[in-house]
Amino acid sequence: MSGPGSGVPSGGWRIVVGCDDAGLAYKERIKADLLADPRVGAVDDLGVHDGDHTAYPHIGLAAARKVAAGEADRALLVCGTGIGMAISANKVPGVRATTAHDSFSVERSVKSNNCQVLTLGQRVVGVELARLLAREWLGHVFDPASASADKVAVIDAYEENRCG
């Protein structure tokens, strides 16, 4: 379900996916799931692809820049632990990224923190759990009228004063 009232943008989520060599298998599997999900309108794959060797910071930064520029609604990134991708993506002003390995953290990353970027660790979680977390992530939306909105606004204001 997408469109008004669902929290999913009209036309579906525009998702950027990316990985380094350590996350290629999961990125490919999750990308296939995203392409088959009716809540997803478009998937932009930044790589790596089979045979490519691009370090995680380049992919994490590129994905986050697309989110910050409004070219994508969200990004899903995979590396060995998810940590490097999250650190990289968080360097882009206006982007909030997190590594999550359980359903509750995935939910709260969006609902409490308005994270647009989910990172996963191929060496940390099993593929079926990673697929489940990606599906659940698509169903969560941030409510700007929630009790968490004031907390997110503090982060946004700090970033704007520091980077803007």
XYZ file of N, CA and C in Angstrom:
492
model
N 0.832 -1.184 0.000
C 0.000 0.000 0.000
C 0.873 1.242 0.000
N 0.598 2.162 -0.892
C 1.318 3.426 -0.886
C 0.331 4.553 -1.110
N 0.810 5.763 -0.928
C -0.027 6.924 -1.163
C -0.522 7.555 0.111
N -1.459 8.487 0.008
C -1.945 9.247 1.157
C -2.440 8.338 2.280
N -2.043 8.670 3.491
C -2.506 7.944 4.660
C -1.649 6.753 5.038
N -0.877 6.216 4.107
C -0.062 5.044 4.414
C 1.314 5.428 4.923
N 1.719 6.672 4.689
C 3.065 7.095 5.041
C 4.068 6.805 3.935
N 3.691 5.934 3.008
C 4.548 5.623 1.874
C 4.309 6.689 0.807
N 5.367 7.262 0.254
C 5.174 8.302 -0.763
C 4.343 7.803 -1.940
N 3.557 8.690 -2.506
C 2.798 8.356 -3.708
C 3.789 7.894 -4.773
N 3.494 6.781 -5.390
C 4.431 6.216 -6.361
C 5.397 5.237 -5.727
N 5.380 5.138 -4.400
C 6.250 4.192 -3.691
C 7.578 4.794 -3.281
N 8.249 4.089 -2.379
C 9.556 4.527 -1.900
C 10.563 4.529 -3.042
N 11.387 5.560 -3.080
C 12.553 5.590 -3.970
C 13.748 5.215 -3.101
N 14.278 4.029 -3.348
C 15.313 3.468 -2.481
C 16.640 3.389 -3.226
N 17.704 3.803 -2.565
C 19.064 3.608 -3.059
C 19.630 2.422 -2.297
N 20.249 1.497 -3.005
C 20.940 0.385 -2.357
C 22.411 0.450 -2.717
N 23.230 -0.053 -1.820
C 24.661 -0.092 -2.083
C 25.353 -1.005 -1.099
N 26.582 -1.367 -1.438
C 27.365 -2.255 -0.577
C 28.838 -2.137 -0.941
N 29.655 -2.757 -0.118
C 31.037 -2.990 -0.497
C 31.164 -4.481 -0.794
N 32.388 -4.958 -1.013
C 32.582 -6.371 -1.339
C 32.004 -7.295 -0.272
N 32.065 -6.874 0.981
C 31.612 -7.719 2.093
C 30.100 -7.795 2.214
N 29.372 -6.997 1.442
C 27.917 -6.993 1.533
C 27.213 -7.325 0.235
N 27.954 -7.749 -0.780
C 27.384 -7.930 -2.114
C 26.249 -8.951 -2.156
N 26.425 -10.094 -1.558
C 25.387 -11.138 -1.642
C 24.080 -10.659 -1.023
N 24.147 -10.018 0.148
C 22.924 -9.539 0.803
C 22.295 -8.395 0.017
N 23.124 -7.493 -0.493
C 22.583 -6.373 -1.265
C 21.803 -6.884 -2.464
N 22.338 -7.857 -3.150
C 21.652 -8.411 -4.317
C 20.333 -9.068 -3.928
N 20.317 -9.818 -2.832
C 19.097 -10.507 -2.387
C 18.044 -9.505 -1.931
N 18.451 -8.513 -1.148
C 17.512 -7.509 -0.647
C 17.024 -6.616 -1.791
N 17.887 -6.303 -2.726
C 17.473 -5.522 -3.898
C 16.357 -6.246 -4.643
N 16.491 -7.551 -4.829
C 15.440 -8.326 -5.500
C 14.137 -8.250 -4.713
N 14.222 -8.328 -3.385
C 13.020 -8.202 -2.548
C 12.385 -6.829 -2.707
N 13.214 -5.787 -2.712
C 12.693 -4.420 -2.848
C 12.004 -4.235 -4.190
N 12.597 -4.749 -5.239
C 12.006 -4.613 -6.572
C 10.657 -5.320 -6.663
N 10.464 -6.358 -5.858
C 9.200 -7.109 -5.874
C 8.168 -6.556 -4.904
N 8.546 -5.599 -4.076
C 7.657 -5.060 -3.040
C 6.792 -3.946 -3.619
N 5.456 -4.045 -3.504
C 4.582 -3.014 -4.075
C 4.728 -1.639 -3.412
N 5.367 -1.572 -2.260
C 5.586 -0.280 -1.599
C 6.767 0.484 -2.198
N 7.524 -0.169 -3.048
C 8.732 0.423 -3.621
C 8.466 0.835 -5.062
N 8.740 2.103 -5.360
C 8.538 2.611 -6.708
C 9.776 2.531 -7.572
N 10.959 2.643 -6.957
C 12.204 2.620 -7.725
C 13.355 2.192 -6.827
N 14.302 1.475 -7.415
C 15.515 1.071 -6.723
C 16.701 1.502 -7.574
N 17.594 2.263 -6.974
C 18.811 2.743 -7.630
C 19.988 2.017 -6.997
N 20.679 1.192 -7.755
C 21.788 0.378 -7.250
C 23.109 1.078 -7.531
N 23.776 1.535 -6.460
C 25.059 2.222 -6.584
C 26.247 1.267 -6.589
N 25.979 -0.022 -6.494
C 27.061 -0.993 -6.454
C 27.437 -1.313 -5.020
N 28.438 -2.097 -4.858
C 29.288 -2.638 -5.884
C 28.551 -3.754 -6.612
N 29.109 -4.081 -7.777
C 28.600 -5.197 -8.549
C 29.683 -6.266 -8.590
N 29.332 -7.435 -9.033
C 30.276 -8.547 -9.073
C 31.549 -8.124 -9.804
N 32.678 -8.282 -9.140
C 33.960 -7.921 -9.727
C 34.426 -6.515 -9.405
N 33.537 -5.673 -8.875
C 33.918 -4.311 -8.473
C 34.577 -4.344 -7.102
N 35.389 -3.349 -6.860
C 36.031 -3.218 -5.551
C 36.029 -1.741 -5.161
N 34.954 -1.315 -4.535
C 34.834 0.068 -4.071
C 34.691 0.032 -2.560
N 35.498 0.805 -1.870
C 35.463 0.831 -0.407
C 34.143 1.430 0.087
N 33.683 0.939 1.238
C 32.379 1.336 1.769
C 32.170 2.843 1.905
N 33.185 3.658 2.274
C 32.881 5.083 2.442
C 32.366 5.733 1.155
N 32.883 5.323 0.019
C 32.447 5.912 -1.249
C 30.979 5.605 -1.528
N 30.569 4.377 -1.254
C 29.180 3.977 -1.476
C 28.264 4.643 -0.445
N 28.655 4.616 0.819
C 27.840 5.221 1.877
C 27.617 6.705 1.655
N 28.673 7.415 1.282
C 28.552 8.850 1.025
C 27.696 9.124 -0.210
N 27.899 8.354 -1.270
C 27.123 8.562 -2.499
C 25.632 8.335 -2.256
N 25.305 7.290 -1.518
C 23.894 6.996 -1.214
C 23.286 8.104 -0.362
N 24.010 8.526 0.657
C 23.499 9.574 1.546
C 23.317 10.890 0.810
N 24.209 11.197 -0.115
C 24.054 12.432 -0.899
C 22.780 12.384 -1.730
N 22.424 11.228 -2.260
C 21.179 11.099 -3.028
C 19.967 11.330 -2.124
N 20.016 10.818 -0.904
C 18.918 11.043 0.043
C 18.851 12.527 0.404
N 19.977 13.120 0.735
C 20.008 14.533 1.130
C 19.524 15.443 -0.003
N 19.807 15.074 -1.236
C 19.411 15.892 -2.392
C 17.962 15.668 -2.798
N 17.274 14.720 -2.133
C 15.887 14.440 -2.486
C 15.734 13.537 -3.697
N 16.826 12.939 -4.154
C 16.773 12.020 -5.292
C 16.300 10.630 -4.874
N 16.319 10.367 -3.582
C 15.837 9.100 -3.019
C 15.197 9.410 -1.677
N 14.231 8.586 -1.298
C 13.589 8.750 0.008
C 14.412 8.108 1.110
N 15.002 6.957 0.774
C 15.754 6.178 1.755
C 16.893 5.442 1.068
N 17.816 4.953 1.897
C 18.901 4.111 1.389
C 19.054 2.903 2.287
N 19.367 1.781 1.679
C 19.678 0.552 2.400
C 21.062 0.108 1.957
N 21.980 0.052 2.920
C 23.385 -0.202 2.626
C 23.878 -1.417 3.405
N 24.774 -2.188 2.789
C 25.292 -3.397 3.422
C 26.811 -3.420 3.311
N 27.445 -3.692 4.430
C 28.881 -3.971 4.442
C 29.085 -5.136 5.414
N 30.289 -5.351 5.869
C 30.534 -6.481 6.757
C 29.754 -6.400 8.057
N 29.771 -5.222 8.686
C 29.066 -5.043 9.965
C 27.908 -4.052 9.879
N 27.886 -3.230 8.864
C 26.918 -2.137 8.759
C 27.434 -0.858 9.383
N 28.440 -0.968 10.208
C 28.937 0.184 10.963
C 29.617 1.209 10.065
N 30.508 0.772 9.206
C 31.221 1.694 8.323
C 30.285 2.465 7.408
N 29.291 1.761 6.880
C 28.317 2.426 6.017
C 27.545 3.486 6.797
N 27.144 3.169 8.024
C 26.395 4.126 8.838
C 27.243 5.350 9.163
N 28.484 5.127 9.532
C 29.368 6.256 9.840
C 29.529 7.145 8.615
N 29.766 6.540 7.468
C 29.946 7.308 6.228
C 28.698 8.113 5.889
N 27.554 7.454 5.887
C 26.307 8.129 5.524
C 25.986 9.270 6.481
N 26.313 9.104 7.749
C 26.021 10.143 8.736
C 26.872 11.396 8.570
N 27.884 11.351 7.753
C 28.716 12.536 7.503
C 28.040 13.517 6.555
N 26.984 13.081 5.875
C 26.286 13.951 4.920
C 25.213 14.735 5.674
N 25.281 16.066 5.661
C 24.285 16.866 6.376
C 22.855 16.522 5.942
N 21.993 16.418 6.944
C 20.587 16.132 6.688
C 20.245 14.656 6.663
N 21.237 13.807 6.804
C 21.014 12.361 6.743
C 21.228 11.754 8.118
N 20.313 10.849 8.465
C 20.442 10.063 9.695
C 20.465 8.603 9.291
N 21.546 7.925 9.646
C 21.738 6.516 9.291
C 22.013 5.714 10.554
N 21.575 4.468 10.540
C 21.838 3.599 11.672
C 22.024 2.164 11.226
N 22.800 1.452 12.010
C 22.914 0.007 11.866
C 21.889 -0.598 12.799
N 21.159 -1.569 12.310
C 20.167 -2.240 13.165
C 20.180 -3.728 12.843
N 20.077 -4.516 13.896
C 20.104 -5.971 13.734
C 18.914 -6.651 14.375
N 17.893 -5.864 14.726
C 16.677 -6.449 15.308
C 15.485 -5.576 14.929
N 14.311 -6.165 14.989
C 13.088 -5.490 14.548
C 12.789 -4.222 15.336
N 12.966 -4.271 16.646
C 12.643 -3.096 17.459
C 13.549 -1.915 17.100
N 14.834 -2.176 16.905
C 15.751 -1.093 16.539
C 15.422 -0.516 15.170
N 15.036 -1.367 14.227
C 14.636 -0.880 12.914
C 13.423 0.041 13.058
N 12.435 -0.401 13.812
C 11.226 0.408 14.025
C 11.571 1.749 14.657
N 12.323 1.709 15.760
C 12.606 2.949 16.482
C 13.541 3.875 15.703
N 14.401 3.310 14.851
C 15.279 4.173 14.057
C 14.464 5.121 13.197
N 13.341 4.643 12.694
C 12.472 5.483 11.859
C 11.512 6.283 12.730
N 10.778 5.605 13.592
C 9.708 6.276 14.351
C 10.221 7.239 15.408
N 11.375 6.969 16.001
C 11.907 7.857 17.036
C 12.989 8.797 16.530
N 13.663 8.417 15.451
C 14.826 9.190 15.016
C 14.776 9.667 13.569
N 13.723 9.304 12.853
C 13.556 9.715 11.460
C 14.774 9.363 10.609
N 15.323 8.174 10.829
C 16.452 7.706 10.021
C 15.970 7.374 8.624
N 16.708 7.852 7.646
C 16.393 7.551 6.252
C 17.274 6.440 5.708
N 18.323 6.085 6.441
C 19.283 5.104 5.951
C 19.408 3.961 6.953
N 19.188 2.753 6.452
C 19.372 1.544 7.251
C 20.593 0.822 6.714
N 21.492 0.459 7.625
C 22.665 -0.307 7.233
C 22.628 -1.656 7.941
N 23.074 -2.659 7.219
C 23.071 -4.026 7.738
C 24.452 -4.635 7.578
N 24.764 -5.592 8.442
C 26.053 -6.273 8.393
C 25.914 -7.707 7.914
N 26.468 -7.991 6.735
C 26.379 -9.345 6.183
C 27.122 -10.356 7.051
N 28.118 -9.907 7.788
C 28.885 -10.807 8.656
C 28.304 -10.882 10.063
N 27.180 -10.181 10.277
C 26.610 -10.087 11.618
C 25.249 -10.758 11.727
N 24.411 -10.628 10.700
C 23.066 -11.207 10.739
C 22.889 -12.195 9.587
N 22.011 -13.140 9.785
C 21.687 -14.085 8.724
C 20.885 -13.412 7.632
N 20.929 -13.995 6.448
C 20.273 -13.382 5.296
C 18.764 -13.274 5.495
N 18.126 -14.257 6.099
C 16.676 -14.185 6.278
C 16.298 -13.089 7.264
N 17.095 -12.891 8.302
C 16.842 -11.785 9.225
C 17.043 -10.452 8.505
N 18.083 -10.339 7.719
C 18.324 -9.096 6.972
C 17.148 -8.786 6.047
N 16.636 -9.789 5.366
C 15.488 -9.596 4.478
C 14.256 -9.160 5.272
N 14.016 -9.786 6.414
C 12.886 -9.424 7.280
C 13.017 -7.973 7.737
N 14.193 -7.586 8.191
C 14.393 -6.220 8.671
C 14.158 -5.203 7.560
N 14.591 -5.509 6.358
C 14.356 -4.597 5.231
C 12.867 -4.462 4.937
N 12.130 -5.567 4.983
C 10.673 -5.509 4.754
C 9.990 -4.685 5.836
N 10.368 -4.919 7.079
C 9.763 -4.166 8.186
C 10.088 -2.678 8.066
N 11.304 -2.361 7.713
C 11.769 -0.972 7.579
C 10.890 -0.192 6.611
N 10.470 -0.830 5.531
C 9.608 -0.160 4.556
C 8.262 0.252 5.142
N 7.813 -0.447 6.170
C 6.507 -0.172 6.752
C 6.497 0.890 7.830
N 7.662 1.364 8.218
C 7.736 2.369 9.283
C 7.904 3.765 8.699
N 7.177 4.711 9.279
C 7.301 6.114 8.875
C 7.399 6.989 10.120
N 8.087 8.094 9.959
C 8.226 9.056 11.046
C 6.990 9.933 11.093
N 6.482 10.167 12.284
C 5.334 11.054 12.478
C 5.845 12.387 13.010
N 5.802 13.446 12.205
C 6.315 14.736 12.654
C 5.526 15.344 13.809
N 4.395 14.744 14.167
C 3.623 15.219 15.321
C 3.888 14.357 16.556
N 4.803 13.409 16.457
C 5.080 12.504 17.574
C 5.901 13.195 18.656
N 5.988 12.546 19.809
C 6.799 13.063 20.912
C 8.280 13.109 20.528
N 8.678 12.310 19.568
C 10.074 12.278 19.132
C 10.440 13.441 18.224
N 9.454 14.113 17.664
C 9.725 15.181 16.700
C 10.580 16.296 17.297
N 10.326 16.656 18.543
C 11.127 17.713 19.179
C 12.586 17.302 19.319
N 12.815 16.026 19.589
C 14.196 15.528 19.736
C 14.918 15.552 18.397
N 14.234 15.129 17.354
C 14.830 15.154 16.020
C 15.089 16.596 15.600
N 14.206 17.514 15.972
C 14.389 18.929 15.646
C 15.648 19.496 16.290
N 15.983 19.053 17.486
C 17.221 19.501 18.145
C 18.429 19.084 17.314
N 18.432 17.851 16.834
C 19.537 17.352 16.006
C 19.606 18.148 14.711
N 18.455 18.351 14.078
C 18.419 19.106 12.826
C 18.940 20.534 13.020
N 18.527 21.183 14.097
C 18.954 22.566 14.359
C 20.450 22.637 14.586
N 20.988 21.719 15.343
C 22.426 21.684 15.580
C 23.180 21.538 14.260
N 22.725 20.590 13.472
C 23.394 20.344 12.191
C 23.306 21.559 11.284
N 22.139 22.186 11.229
C 21.982 23.355 10.376
C 22.892 24.497 10.844
N 22.970 24.719 12.142
C 23.847 25.782 12.670
C 25.298 25.487 12.398
N 25.666 24.223 12.462
C 27.063 23.828 12.284
C 27.451 23.745 10.816
N 26.533 23.256 9.984
C 26.865 22.992 8.572
C 26.220 23.989 7.612
N 25.172 24.677 8.074
C 24.391 25.503 7.150
C 24.930 26.867 6.978
